[in-house]
XYZ file of C-alpha atoms in Angstrom:
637
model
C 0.000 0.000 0.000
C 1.413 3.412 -1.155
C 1.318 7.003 1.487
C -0.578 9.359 -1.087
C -0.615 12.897 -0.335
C -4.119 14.751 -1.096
C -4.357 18.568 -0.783
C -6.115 17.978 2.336
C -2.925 16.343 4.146
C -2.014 12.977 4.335
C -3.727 10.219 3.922
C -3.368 6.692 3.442
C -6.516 5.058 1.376
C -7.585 1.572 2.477
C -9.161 -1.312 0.225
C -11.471 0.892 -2.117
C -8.709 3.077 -2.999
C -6.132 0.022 -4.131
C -6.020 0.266 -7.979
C -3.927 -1.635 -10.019
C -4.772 0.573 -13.426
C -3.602 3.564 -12.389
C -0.594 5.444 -10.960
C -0.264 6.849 -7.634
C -0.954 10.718 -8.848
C -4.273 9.359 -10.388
C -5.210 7.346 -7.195
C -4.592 10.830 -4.961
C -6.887 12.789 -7.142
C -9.563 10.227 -7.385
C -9.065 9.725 -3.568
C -9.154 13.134 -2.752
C -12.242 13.950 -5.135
C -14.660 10.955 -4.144
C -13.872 10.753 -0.810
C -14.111 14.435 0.486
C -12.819 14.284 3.985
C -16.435 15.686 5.361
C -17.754 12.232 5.232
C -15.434 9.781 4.700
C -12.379 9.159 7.036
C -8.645 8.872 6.276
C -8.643 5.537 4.903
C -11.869 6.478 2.697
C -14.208 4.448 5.227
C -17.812 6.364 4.653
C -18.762 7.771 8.089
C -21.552 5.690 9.070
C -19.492 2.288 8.481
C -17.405 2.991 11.462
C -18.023 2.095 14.506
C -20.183 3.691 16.932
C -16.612 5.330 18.585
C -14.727 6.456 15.913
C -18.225 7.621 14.284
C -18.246 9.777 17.023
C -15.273 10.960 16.753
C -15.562 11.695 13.292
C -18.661 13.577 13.575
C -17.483 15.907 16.412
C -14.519 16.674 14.397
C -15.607 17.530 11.343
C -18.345 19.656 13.090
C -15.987 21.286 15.060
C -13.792 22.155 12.214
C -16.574 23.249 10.036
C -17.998 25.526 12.704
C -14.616 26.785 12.895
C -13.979 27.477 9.208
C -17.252 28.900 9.292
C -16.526 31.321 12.451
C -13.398 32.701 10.773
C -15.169 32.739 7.425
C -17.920 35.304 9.105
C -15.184 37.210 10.751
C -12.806 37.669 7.602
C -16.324 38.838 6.024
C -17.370 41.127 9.269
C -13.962 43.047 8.885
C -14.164 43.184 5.123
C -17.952 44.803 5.626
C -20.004 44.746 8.761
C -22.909 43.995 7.341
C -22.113 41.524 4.810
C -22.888 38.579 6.933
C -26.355 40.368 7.252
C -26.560 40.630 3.842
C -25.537 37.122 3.207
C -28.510 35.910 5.612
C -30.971 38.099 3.830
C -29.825 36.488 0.110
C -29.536 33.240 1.258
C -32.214 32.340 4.046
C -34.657 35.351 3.937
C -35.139 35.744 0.403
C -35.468 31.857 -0.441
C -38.355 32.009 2.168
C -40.190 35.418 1.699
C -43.070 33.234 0.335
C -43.635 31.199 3.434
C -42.869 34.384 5.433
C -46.126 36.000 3.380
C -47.679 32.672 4.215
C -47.192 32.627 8.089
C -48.194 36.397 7.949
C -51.346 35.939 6.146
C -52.626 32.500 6.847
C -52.664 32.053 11.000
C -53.931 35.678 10.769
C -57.370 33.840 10.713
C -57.200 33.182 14.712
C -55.379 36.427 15.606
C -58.211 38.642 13.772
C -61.288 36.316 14.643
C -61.505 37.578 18.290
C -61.516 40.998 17.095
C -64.074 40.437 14.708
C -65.853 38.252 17.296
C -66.461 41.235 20.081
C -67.055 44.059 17.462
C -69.365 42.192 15.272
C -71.097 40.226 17.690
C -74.421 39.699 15.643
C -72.322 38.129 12.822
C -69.269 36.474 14.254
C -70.765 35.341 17.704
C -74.625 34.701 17.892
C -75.244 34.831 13.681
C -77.952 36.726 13.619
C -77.293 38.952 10.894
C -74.302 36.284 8.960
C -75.020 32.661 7.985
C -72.432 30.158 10.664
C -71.699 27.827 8.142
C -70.051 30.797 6.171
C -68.028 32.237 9.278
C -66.680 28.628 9.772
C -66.011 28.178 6.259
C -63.140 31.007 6.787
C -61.142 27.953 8.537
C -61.500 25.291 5.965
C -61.819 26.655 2.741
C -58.141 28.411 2.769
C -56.978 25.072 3.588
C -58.761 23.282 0.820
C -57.084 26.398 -1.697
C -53.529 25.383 -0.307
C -54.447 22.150 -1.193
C -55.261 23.053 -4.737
C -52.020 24.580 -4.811
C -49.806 22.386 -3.678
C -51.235 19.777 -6.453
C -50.991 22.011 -9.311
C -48.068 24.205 -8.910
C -46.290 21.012 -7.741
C -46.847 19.375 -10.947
C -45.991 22.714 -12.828
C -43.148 23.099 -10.929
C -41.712 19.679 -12.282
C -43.299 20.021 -15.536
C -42.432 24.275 -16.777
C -39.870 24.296 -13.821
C -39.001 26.133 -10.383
C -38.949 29.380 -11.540
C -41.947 29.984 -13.425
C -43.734 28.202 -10.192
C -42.271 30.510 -7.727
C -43.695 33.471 -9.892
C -46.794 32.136 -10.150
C -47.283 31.959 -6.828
C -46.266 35.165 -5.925
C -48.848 36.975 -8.627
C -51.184 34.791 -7.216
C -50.711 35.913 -3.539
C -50.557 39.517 -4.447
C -53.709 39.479 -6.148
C -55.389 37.680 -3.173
C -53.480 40.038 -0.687
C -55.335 42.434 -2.970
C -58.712 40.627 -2.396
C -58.842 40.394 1.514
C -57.584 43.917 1.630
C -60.582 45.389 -0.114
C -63.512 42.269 0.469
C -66.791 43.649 1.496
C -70.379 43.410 0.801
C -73.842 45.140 0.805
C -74.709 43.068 3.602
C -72.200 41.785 6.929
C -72.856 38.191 5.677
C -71.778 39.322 1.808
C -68.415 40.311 3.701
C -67.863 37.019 4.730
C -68.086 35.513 1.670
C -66.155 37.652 0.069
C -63.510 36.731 2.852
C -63.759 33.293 2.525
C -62.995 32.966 -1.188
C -60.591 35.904 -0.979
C -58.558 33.615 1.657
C -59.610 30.688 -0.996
C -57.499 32.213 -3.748
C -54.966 33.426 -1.800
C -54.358 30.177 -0.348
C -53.526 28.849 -3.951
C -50.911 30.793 -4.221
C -49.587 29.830 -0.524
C -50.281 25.927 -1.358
C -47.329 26.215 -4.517
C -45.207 28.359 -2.094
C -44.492 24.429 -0.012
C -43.053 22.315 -3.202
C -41.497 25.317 -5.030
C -39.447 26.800 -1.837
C -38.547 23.364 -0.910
C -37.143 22.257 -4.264
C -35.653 25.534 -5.463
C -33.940 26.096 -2.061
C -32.564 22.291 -1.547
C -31.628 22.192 -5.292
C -29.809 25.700 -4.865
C -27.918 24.016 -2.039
C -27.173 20.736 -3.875
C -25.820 22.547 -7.104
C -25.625 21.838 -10.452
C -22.128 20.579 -11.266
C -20.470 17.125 -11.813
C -19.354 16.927 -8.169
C -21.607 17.548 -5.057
C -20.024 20.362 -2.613
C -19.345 20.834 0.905
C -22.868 23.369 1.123
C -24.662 20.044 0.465
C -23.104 17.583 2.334
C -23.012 19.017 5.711
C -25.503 22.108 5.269
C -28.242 21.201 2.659
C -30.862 20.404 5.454
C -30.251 23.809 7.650
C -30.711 25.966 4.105
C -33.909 24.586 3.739
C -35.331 25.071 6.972
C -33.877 27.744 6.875
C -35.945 29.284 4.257
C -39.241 27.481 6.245
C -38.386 29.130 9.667
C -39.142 32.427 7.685
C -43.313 30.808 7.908
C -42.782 31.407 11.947
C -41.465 35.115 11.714
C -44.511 35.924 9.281
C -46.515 34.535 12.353
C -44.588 37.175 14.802
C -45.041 40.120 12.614
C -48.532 39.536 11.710
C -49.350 39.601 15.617
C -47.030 42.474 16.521
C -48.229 44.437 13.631
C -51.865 43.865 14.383
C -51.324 44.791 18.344
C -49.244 48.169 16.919
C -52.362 48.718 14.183
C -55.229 48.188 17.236
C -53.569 50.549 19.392
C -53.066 53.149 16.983
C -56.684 53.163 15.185
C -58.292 52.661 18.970
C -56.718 55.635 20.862
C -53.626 53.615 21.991
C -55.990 51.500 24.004
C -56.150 47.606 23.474
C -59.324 47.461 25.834
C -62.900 46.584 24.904
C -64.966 48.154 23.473
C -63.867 47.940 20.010
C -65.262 50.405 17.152
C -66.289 49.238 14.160
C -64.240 51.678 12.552
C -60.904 50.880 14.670
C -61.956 47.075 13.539
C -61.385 47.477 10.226
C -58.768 49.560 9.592
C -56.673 47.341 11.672
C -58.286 44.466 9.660
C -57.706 45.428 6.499
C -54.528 47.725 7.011
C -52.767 44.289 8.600
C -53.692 43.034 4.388
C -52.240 45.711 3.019
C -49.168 45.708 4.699
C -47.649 42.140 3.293
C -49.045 43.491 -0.392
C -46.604 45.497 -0.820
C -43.563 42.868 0.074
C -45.802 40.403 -2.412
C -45.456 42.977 -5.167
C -41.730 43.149 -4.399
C -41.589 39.375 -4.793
C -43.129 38.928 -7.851
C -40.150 41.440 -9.164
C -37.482 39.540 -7.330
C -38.391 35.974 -8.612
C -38.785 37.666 -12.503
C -35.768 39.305 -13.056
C -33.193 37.908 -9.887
C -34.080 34.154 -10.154
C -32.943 33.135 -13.811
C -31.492 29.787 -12.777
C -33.821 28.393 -10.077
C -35.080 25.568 -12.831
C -31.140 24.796 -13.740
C -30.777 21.307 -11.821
C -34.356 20.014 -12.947
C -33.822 21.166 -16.597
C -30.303 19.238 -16.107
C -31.811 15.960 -14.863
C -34.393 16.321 -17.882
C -31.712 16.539 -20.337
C -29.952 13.501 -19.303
C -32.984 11.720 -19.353
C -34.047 13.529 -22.999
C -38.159 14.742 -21.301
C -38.618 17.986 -22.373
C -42.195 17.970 -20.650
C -43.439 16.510 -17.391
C -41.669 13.000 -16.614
C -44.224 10.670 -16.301
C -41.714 7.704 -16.734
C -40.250 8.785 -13.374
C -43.719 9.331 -11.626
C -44.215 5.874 -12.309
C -41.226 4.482 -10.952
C -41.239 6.849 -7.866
C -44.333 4.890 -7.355
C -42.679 1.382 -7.525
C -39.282 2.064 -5.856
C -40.377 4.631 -3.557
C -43.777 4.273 -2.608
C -43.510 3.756 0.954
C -41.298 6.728 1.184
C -44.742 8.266 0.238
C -46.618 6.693 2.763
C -44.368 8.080 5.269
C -44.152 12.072 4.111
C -47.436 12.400 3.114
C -48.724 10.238 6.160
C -46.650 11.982 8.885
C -47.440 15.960 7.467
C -50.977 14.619 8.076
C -49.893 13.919 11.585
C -48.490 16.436 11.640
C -50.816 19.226 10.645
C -53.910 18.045 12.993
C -51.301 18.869 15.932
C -49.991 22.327 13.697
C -53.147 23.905 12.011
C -55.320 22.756 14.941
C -52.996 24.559 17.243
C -52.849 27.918 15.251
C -56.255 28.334 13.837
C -57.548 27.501 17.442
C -54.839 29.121 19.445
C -57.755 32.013 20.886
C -59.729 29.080 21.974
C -56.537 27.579 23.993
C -55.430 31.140 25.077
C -59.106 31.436 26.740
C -58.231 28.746 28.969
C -54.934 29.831 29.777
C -56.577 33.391 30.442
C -60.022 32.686 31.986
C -60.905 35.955 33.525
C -60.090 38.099 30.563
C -62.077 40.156 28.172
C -59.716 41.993 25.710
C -58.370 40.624 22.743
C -55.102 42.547 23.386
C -54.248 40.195 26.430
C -54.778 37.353 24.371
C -52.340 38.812 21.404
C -49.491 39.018 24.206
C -50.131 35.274 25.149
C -50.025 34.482 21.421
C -46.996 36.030 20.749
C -45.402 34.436 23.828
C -46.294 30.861 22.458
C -45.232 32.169 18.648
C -42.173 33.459 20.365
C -41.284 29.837 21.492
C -42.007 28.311 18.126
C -39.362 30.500 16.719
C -36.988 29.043 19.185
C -38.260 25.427 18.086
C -37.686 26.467 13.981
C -33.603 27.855 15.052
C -33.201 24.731 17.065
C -34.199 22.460 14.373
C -32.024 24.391 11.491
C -29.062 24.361 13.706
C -29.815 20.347 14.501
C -31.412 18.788 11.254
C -27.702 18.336 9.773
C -26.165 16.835 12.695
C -25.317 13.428 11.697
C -25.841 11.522 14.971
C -29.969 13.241 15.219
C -31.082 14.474 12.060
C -34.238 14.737 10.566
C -35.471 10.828 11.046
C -34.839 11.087 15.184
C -35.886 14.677 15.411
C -39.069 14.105 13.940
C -39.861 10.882 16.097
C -38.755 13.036 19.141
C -41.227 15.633 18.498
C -44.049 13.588 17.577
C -43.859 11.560 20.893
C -42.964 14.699 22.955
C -46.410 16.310 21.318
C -48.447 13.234 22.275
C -47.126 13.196 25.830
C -47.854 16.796 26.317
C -51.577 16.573 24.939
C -52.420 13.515 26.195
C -51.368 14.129 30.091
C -54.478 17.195 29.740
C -56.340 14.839 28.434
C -57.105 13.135 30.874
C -56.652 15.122 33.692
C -58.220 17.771 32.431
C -60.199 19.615 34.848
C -56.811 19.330 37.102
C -54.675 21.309 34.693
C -57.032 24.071 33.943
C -57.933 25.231 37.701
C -56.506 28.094 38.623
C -53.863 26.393 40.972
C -52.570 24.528 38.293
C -53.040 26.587 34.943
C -49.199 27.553 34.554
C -48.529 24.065 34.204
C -50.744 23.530 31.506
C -49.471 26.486 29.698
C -46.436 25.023 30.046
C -47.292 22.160 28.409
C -48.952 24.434 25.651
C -46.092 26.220 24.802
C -43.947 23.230 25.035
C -45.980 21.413 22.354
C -45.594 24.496 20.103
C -41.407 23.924 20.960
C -41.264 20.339 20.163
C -43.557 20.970 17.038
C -41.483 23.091 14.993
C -38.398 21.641 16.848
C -39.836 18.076 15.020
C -42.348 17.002 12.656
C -43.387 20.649 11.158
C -39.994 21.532 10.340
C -38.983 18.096 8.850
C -41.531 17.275 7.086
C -41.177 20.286 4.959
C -37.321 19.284 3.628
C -37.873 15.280 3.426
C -40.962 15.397 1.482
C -38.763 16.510 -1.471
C -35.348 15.314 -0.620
C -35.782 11.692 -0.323
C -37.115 11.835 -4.380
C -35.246 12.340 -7.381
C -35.075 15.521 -9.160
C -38.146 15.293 -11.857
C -40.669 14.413 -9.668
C -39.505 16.551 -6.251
C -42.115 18.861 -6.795
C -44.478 17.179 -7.420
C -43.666 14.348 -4.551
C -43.526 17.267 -2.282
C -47.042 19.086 -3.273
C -48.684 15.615 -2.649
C -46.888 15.072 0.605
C -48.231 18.715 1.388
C -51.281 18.434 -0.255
C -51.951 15.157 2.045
C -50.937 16.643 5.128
C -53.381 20.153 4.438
C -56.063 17.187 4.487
C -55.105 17.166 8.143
C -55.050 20.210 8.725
C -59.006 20.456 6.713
C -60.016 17.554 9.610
C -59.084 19.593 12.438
C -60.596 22.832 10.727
C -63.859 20.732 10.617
C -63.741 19.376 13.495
C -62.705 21.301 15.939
C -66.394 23.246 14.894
C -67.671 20.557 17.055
C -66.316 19.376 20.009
C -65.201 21.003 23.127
C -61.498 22.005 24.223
C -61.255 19.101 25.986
C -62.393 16.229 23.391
C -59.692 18.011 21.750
C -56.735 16.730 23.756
C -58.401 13.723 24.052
C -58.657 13.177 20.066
C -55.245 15.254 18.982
C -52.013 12.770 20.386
C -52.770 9.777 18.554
C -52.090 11.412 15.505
C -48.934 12.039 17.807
C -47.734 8.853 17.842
C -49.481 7.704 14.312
C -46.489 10.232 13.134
C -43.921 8.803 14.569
C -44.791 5.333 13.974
C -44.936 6.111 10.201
C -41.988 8.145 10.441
C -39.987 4.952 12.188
C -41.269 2.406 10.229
C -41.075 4.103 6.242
C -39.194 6.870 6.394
C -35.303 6.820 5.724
C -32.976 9.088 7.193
C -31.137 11.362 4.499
C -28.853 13.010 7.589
C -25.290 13.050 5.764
C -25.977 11.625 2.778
C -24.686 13.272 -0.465
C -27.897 14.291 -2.424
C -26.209 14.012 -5.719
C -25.235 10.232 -4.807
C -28.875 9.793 -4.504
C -29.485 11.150 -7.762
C -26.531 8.416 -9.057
C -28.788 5.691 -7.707
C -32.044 7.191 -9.492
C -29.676 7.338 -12.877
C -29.369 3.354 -12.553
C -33.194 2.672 -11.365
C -34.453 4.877 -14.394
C -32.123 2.800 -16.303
C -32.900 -0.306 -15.570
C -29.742 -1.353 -13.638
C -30.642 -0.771 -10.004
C -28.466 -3.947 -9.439
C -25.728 -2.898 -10.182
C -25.658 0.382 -8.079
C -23.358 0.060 -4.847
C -23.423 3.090 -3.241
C -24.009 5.312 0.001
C -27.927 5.507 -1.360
C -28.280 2.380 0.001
C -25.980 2.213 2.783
C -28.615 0.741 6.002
C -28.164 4.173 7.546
C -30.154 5.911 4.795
C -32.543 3.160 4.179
C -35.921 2.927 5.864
C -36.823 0.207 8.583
C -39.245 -1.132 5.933
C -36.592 -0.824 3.196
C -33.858 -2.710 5.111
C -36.384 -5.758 5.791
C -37.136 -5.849 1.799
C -33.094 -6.544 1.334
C -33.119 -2.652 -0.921
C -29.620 -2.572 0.664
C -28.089 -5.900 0.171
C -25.992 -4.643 -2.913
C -24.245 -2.139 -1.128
C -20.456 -2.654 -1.610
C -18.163 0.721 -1.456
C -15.343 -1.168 -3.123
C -17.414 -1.896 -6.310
C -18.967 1.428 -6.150
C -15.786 3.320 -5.673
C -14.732 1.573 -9.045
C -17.852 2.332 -10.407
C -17.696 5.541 -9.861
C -13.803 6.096 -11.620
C -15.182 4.097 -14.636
C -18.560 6.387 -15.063
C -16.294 9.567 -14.377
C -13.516 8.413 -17.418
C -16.934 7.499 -19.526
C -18.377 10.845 -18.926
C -15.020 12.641 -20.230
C -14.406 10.630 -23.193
C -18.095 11.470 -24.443
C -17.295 15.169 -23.590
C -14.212 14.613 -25.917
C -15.891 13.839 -28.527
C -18.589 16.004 -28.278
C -17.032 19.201 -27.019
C -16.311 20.633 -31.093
C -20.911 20.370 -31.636
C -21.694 21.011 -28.390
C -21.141 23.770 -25.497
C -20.684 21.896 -22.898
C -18.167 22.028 -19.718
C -17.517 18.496 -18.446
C -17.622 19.681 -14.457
C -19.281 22.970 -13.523
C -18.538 24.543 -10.818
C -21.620 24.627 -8.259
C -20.168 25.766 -5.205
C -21.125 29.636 -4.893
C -20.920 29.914 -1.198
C -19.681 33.239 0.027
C -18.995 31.137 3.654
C -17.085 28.011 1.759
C -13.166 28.285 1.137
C -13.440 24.666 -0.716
C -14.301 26.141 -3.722
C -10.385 26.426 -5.043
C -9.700 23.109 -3.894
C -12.458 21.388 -6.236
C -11.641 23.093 -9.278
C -7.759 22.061 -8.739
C -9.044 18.199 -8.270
C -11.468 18.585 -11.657
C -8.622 20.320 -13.043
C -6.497 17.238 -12.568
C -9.046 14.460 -13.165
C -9.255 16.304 -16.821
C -5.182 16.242 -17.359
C -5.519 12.946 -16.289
C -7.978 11.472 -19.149
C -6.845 13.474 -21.045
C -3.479 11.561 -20.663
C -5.252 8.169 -20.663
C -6.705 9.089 -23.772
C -3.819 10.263 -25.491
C -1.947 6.564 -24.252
C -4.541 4.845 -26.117
């Protein structure tokens, strides 16, 4: 066995890396470039074939040098420019998820505003007098069936026209709804609330396609388009896209601190009952008008600033020769990957009877908490306490979702069985909890659930649904997984119409631990794993060859429980693979040869554009050499 020296410092490569066909400068580079140091270990062992130790070890390592690279990375950029690390966190996490931002504003402003409605249009909102009930309720269900409509449709767009033209359409759409429930009235009070309810309808279209088209554009942006998958990827593709979804919790926070600011300046700085009718709607519709404006912005940011958010799904199409929707690949999705299905669609329906029921009935809750009180603003405050600790539960799970030894599988299992334990120990001690000697210990609980929820299944449901499918289908995997889980949502909308507060905890935590059940038994845990080795696997199953792939895609760790029973990773073997992989790379440069004089094409682009990463000179020295190197093999034949 020869010491090869990679530009990463020395390392000596074990089995896979023995190759009698090539010389040792060849073996470095090929070392070097498929077995990044991030994930595999100085004798190119992957990471999660050592042993529990060393895997330890490993991990803490290369998190501890990443967060230092990163660290010195912000610094270099904080003396260079104070506020380019703020601007960096506006381009890259803000901006990706102004959408769901919009969405968070505008959607769990339906239990923020009802109270207000509630006490200063009594006749309609409270005894329905004047207003037909069925309409009033309708408010709560029929946005949720719109998202639904739009997480179908714009999902399938998405896949089939591509990201970008998706992401616009979605943000015309919200604009012109924003537009809607801004201005809805009526000649009657009951006219008004129709005119709500299918201004909210439309809106919520645009919100539905908001789900698959952040989640794909923003993990796809992470991934890259190039040969070679990058560092951004590998250790950071799961915090990017959450990151993008936490933005759904701050549009929660604004909408409630801008309708407390808008109440107390249209009532006289008061937030006490009585309410005018006239300080009622102003703060109603001002609270629309507000987010228009940032919608209107969007729809000029995703036109003319987001050229190349369809370039990785217009590259997997290519390869593949579909120009229009790939129904090929919906079909084998279906085969190979149905039970993946089961399991995202299955736990966001979990999921969203705990998450819509909690937000669209958070004034009912809040009465409990708050017996005594009368004014709507007191009940605001609680509300932003409890959306306050959600946002803590979205950081915690961006800053844990990539961490190889929790990850998305465990942190969704955690939160679905902390959620049942804190909604079913109400449950059935219910009267107990809600006297006034022991209230602060159920709002404990309360806020704790809304913690654990974000902090869990809400937050990981949103980047698996599209990351454990390949690239032609993400979308619309992800719409359906969404679409599904909305359904959820629509079943606690309805039914919370008819049962009491309590019959509530006593019918909410089995979806609790339904979730994790599903999540434990189908779903397989994508922590670590490169997503463009993922797509490799895909290239042989679409090919008819899925026998002869022997890679990380099918390493036990990334395989479901269900999975690993049906022998899906019995052909894992990283010494075949890493052979496999040197063979397709030499193929793919000796059709580039002979192309490259008809066609405009770079054999490895470069897909790292990370302001934060310093890897970026590194890989385009090892492509640089892997192309001298065929070239040399070439020129030997």
């Amino acid at each position: 066995m020869e010491s090869l020296r990679n530009p990463g410092g020395p390392r000596t490569p074990n089995t896979p890396d023995i190759r009698h066909d090539m010389s040792p400068n060849e073996a470095t580079v090929f070392h070097a470039l498929l077995h990044p140091e991030d994930i595999y270990d100085e004798n190119g062992r992957y990471w999660a074939d050592l042993p529990l130790g060393q895997r330890l070890k490993f991990v803490a390592k290369v998190d501890a040098q990443e967060s230092k690279e990163e660290t010195q990375s912000i610094l270099s950029m904080f003396k260079q420019d104070p506020l380019s690390p703020f601007r960096f966190y506006l381009k890259n996490m803000v901006l990706p998820g102004a959408g769901l931002l919009l969405e968070g504003y505008v959607l769990f402003s339906i239990g923020n505003v009802r109270p207000l409605l509630q006490d200063t249009f009594p006749r309609c909102w409270k005894t329905f007098e004047i207003c037909n009930e069925t309409w009033t309720q309708a408010i709560d269900y029929l946005e949720i069936v719109g998202i639904i409509v739009g997480q179908i449709l714009v999902g399938i767009v998405g896949d089939w026209m591509g990201r970008r033209w998706g992401l616009i359409q979605d943000a015309v759409i919200m604009f012109i709804g924003l537009l809607m429930l801004t201005s809805a009235w009526g000649v009657t009070q009951n006219g008004w609330v129709i005119c709500y309810v299918w201004s909210l309808f439309f809106y919520g279209v645009g919100v539905g396609g908001e789900y698959p088209m952040t989640a794909t554009s923003g993990m796809e942006n992470a991934v890259g388009s190039g040969k070679i998958s990058t560092k951004e990827d590998r250790l950071h593709r799961g915090r990017k896209v959450t990151s993008a979804f936490l933005m759904q919790g701050w549009g929660q926070f604004w909408n409630q601190v801008i309708l407390i600011l808008l109440l107390l300046i249209f009532h006289h700085g008061s937030g006490n009952p009585p309410y005018s009718k006239v300080a009622a709607q102003w703060t109603y519709r001002v609270s629309f008008a507000i987010p228009a404006t940032g919608t209107l912005w969007l729809v000029y940011y995703r036109y003319y600033k987001m050229p190349s958010a369809s370039k990785q799904l217009m590259i997997s199409k290519k390869k593949s020769n579909i120009t229009g929707y790939d129904t090929q690949s919906l079909k084998l999705t279906v085969t190979y990957f149905g039970p993946r299905l089961l399991a995202t669609a299955g736990a966001w329906f979990a999921n969203d009877v705990f998450f819509y029921g909690n937000k669209l009935f958070q004034n009912q809750f809040i009465a409990v908490i708050t017996p005594d009180n009368k004014s709507v603003m007191v009940g605001w405050l609680y509300n932003l306490i409890n959306v306050g600790v959600s946002l803590i539960g979205y950081y915690m799970a961006s800053f844990f979702i990539d961490n190889k030894l929790y990850g998305r599988k465990w942190m969704m299992i955690v939160g679905f069985m902390a959620d049942f334990i804190l909604f079913v120990v109400p449950a059935f001690a219910y009267e107990f909890f809600t006297s006034p000697a022991h209230i602060h210990a159920f709002q404990a609980m309360y806020f704790l659930s809304s913690f654990f929820n974000q902090f869990g299944p809400n937050s990981v449901t949103f980047l698996v649904a599209a990351e454990v499918f390949p690239t032609p289908i993400r979308a619309t995997a992800h719409g359906f997984s969404a679409a599904v889980g909305k359904l959820g949502a629509l079943l606690a909308a309805v039914l919370y119409n008819y049962i009491t507060t309590q019959q509530k905890f006593h019918i909410v935590p089995w979806f609790g631990l339904g979730g994790a059940l599903l999540t434990w038994l189908f779903l397989p845990d994508t922590t670590g794993l490169d997503l463009k080795e993922q797509e490799r696997r895909w290239s042989y199953i679409r090919a008819g060859r899925e026998q002869e792939y022997h890679g990380i895609a099918i390493h036990p760790k990334h395989l479901s429980v269900w999975e690993r029973l049906r022998g899906v990773g019995k052909n894992y073997d990283a010494k075949l693979d890493y052979g496999s992989k040197i063979a397709e790379m030499r193929e793919e440069w000796v059709k580039y040869q002979e192309s490259r004089h008809t066609e405009k094409e770079k054999p490895f682009e470069d897909d790292d554009d990370s302001e934060y990463s310093d890897h970026r000179a590194k890989n385009r020295r090892l492509k640089a050499t892997v192309i001298a190197i065929a070239t040399r093999r070439r020129s030997r034949r």
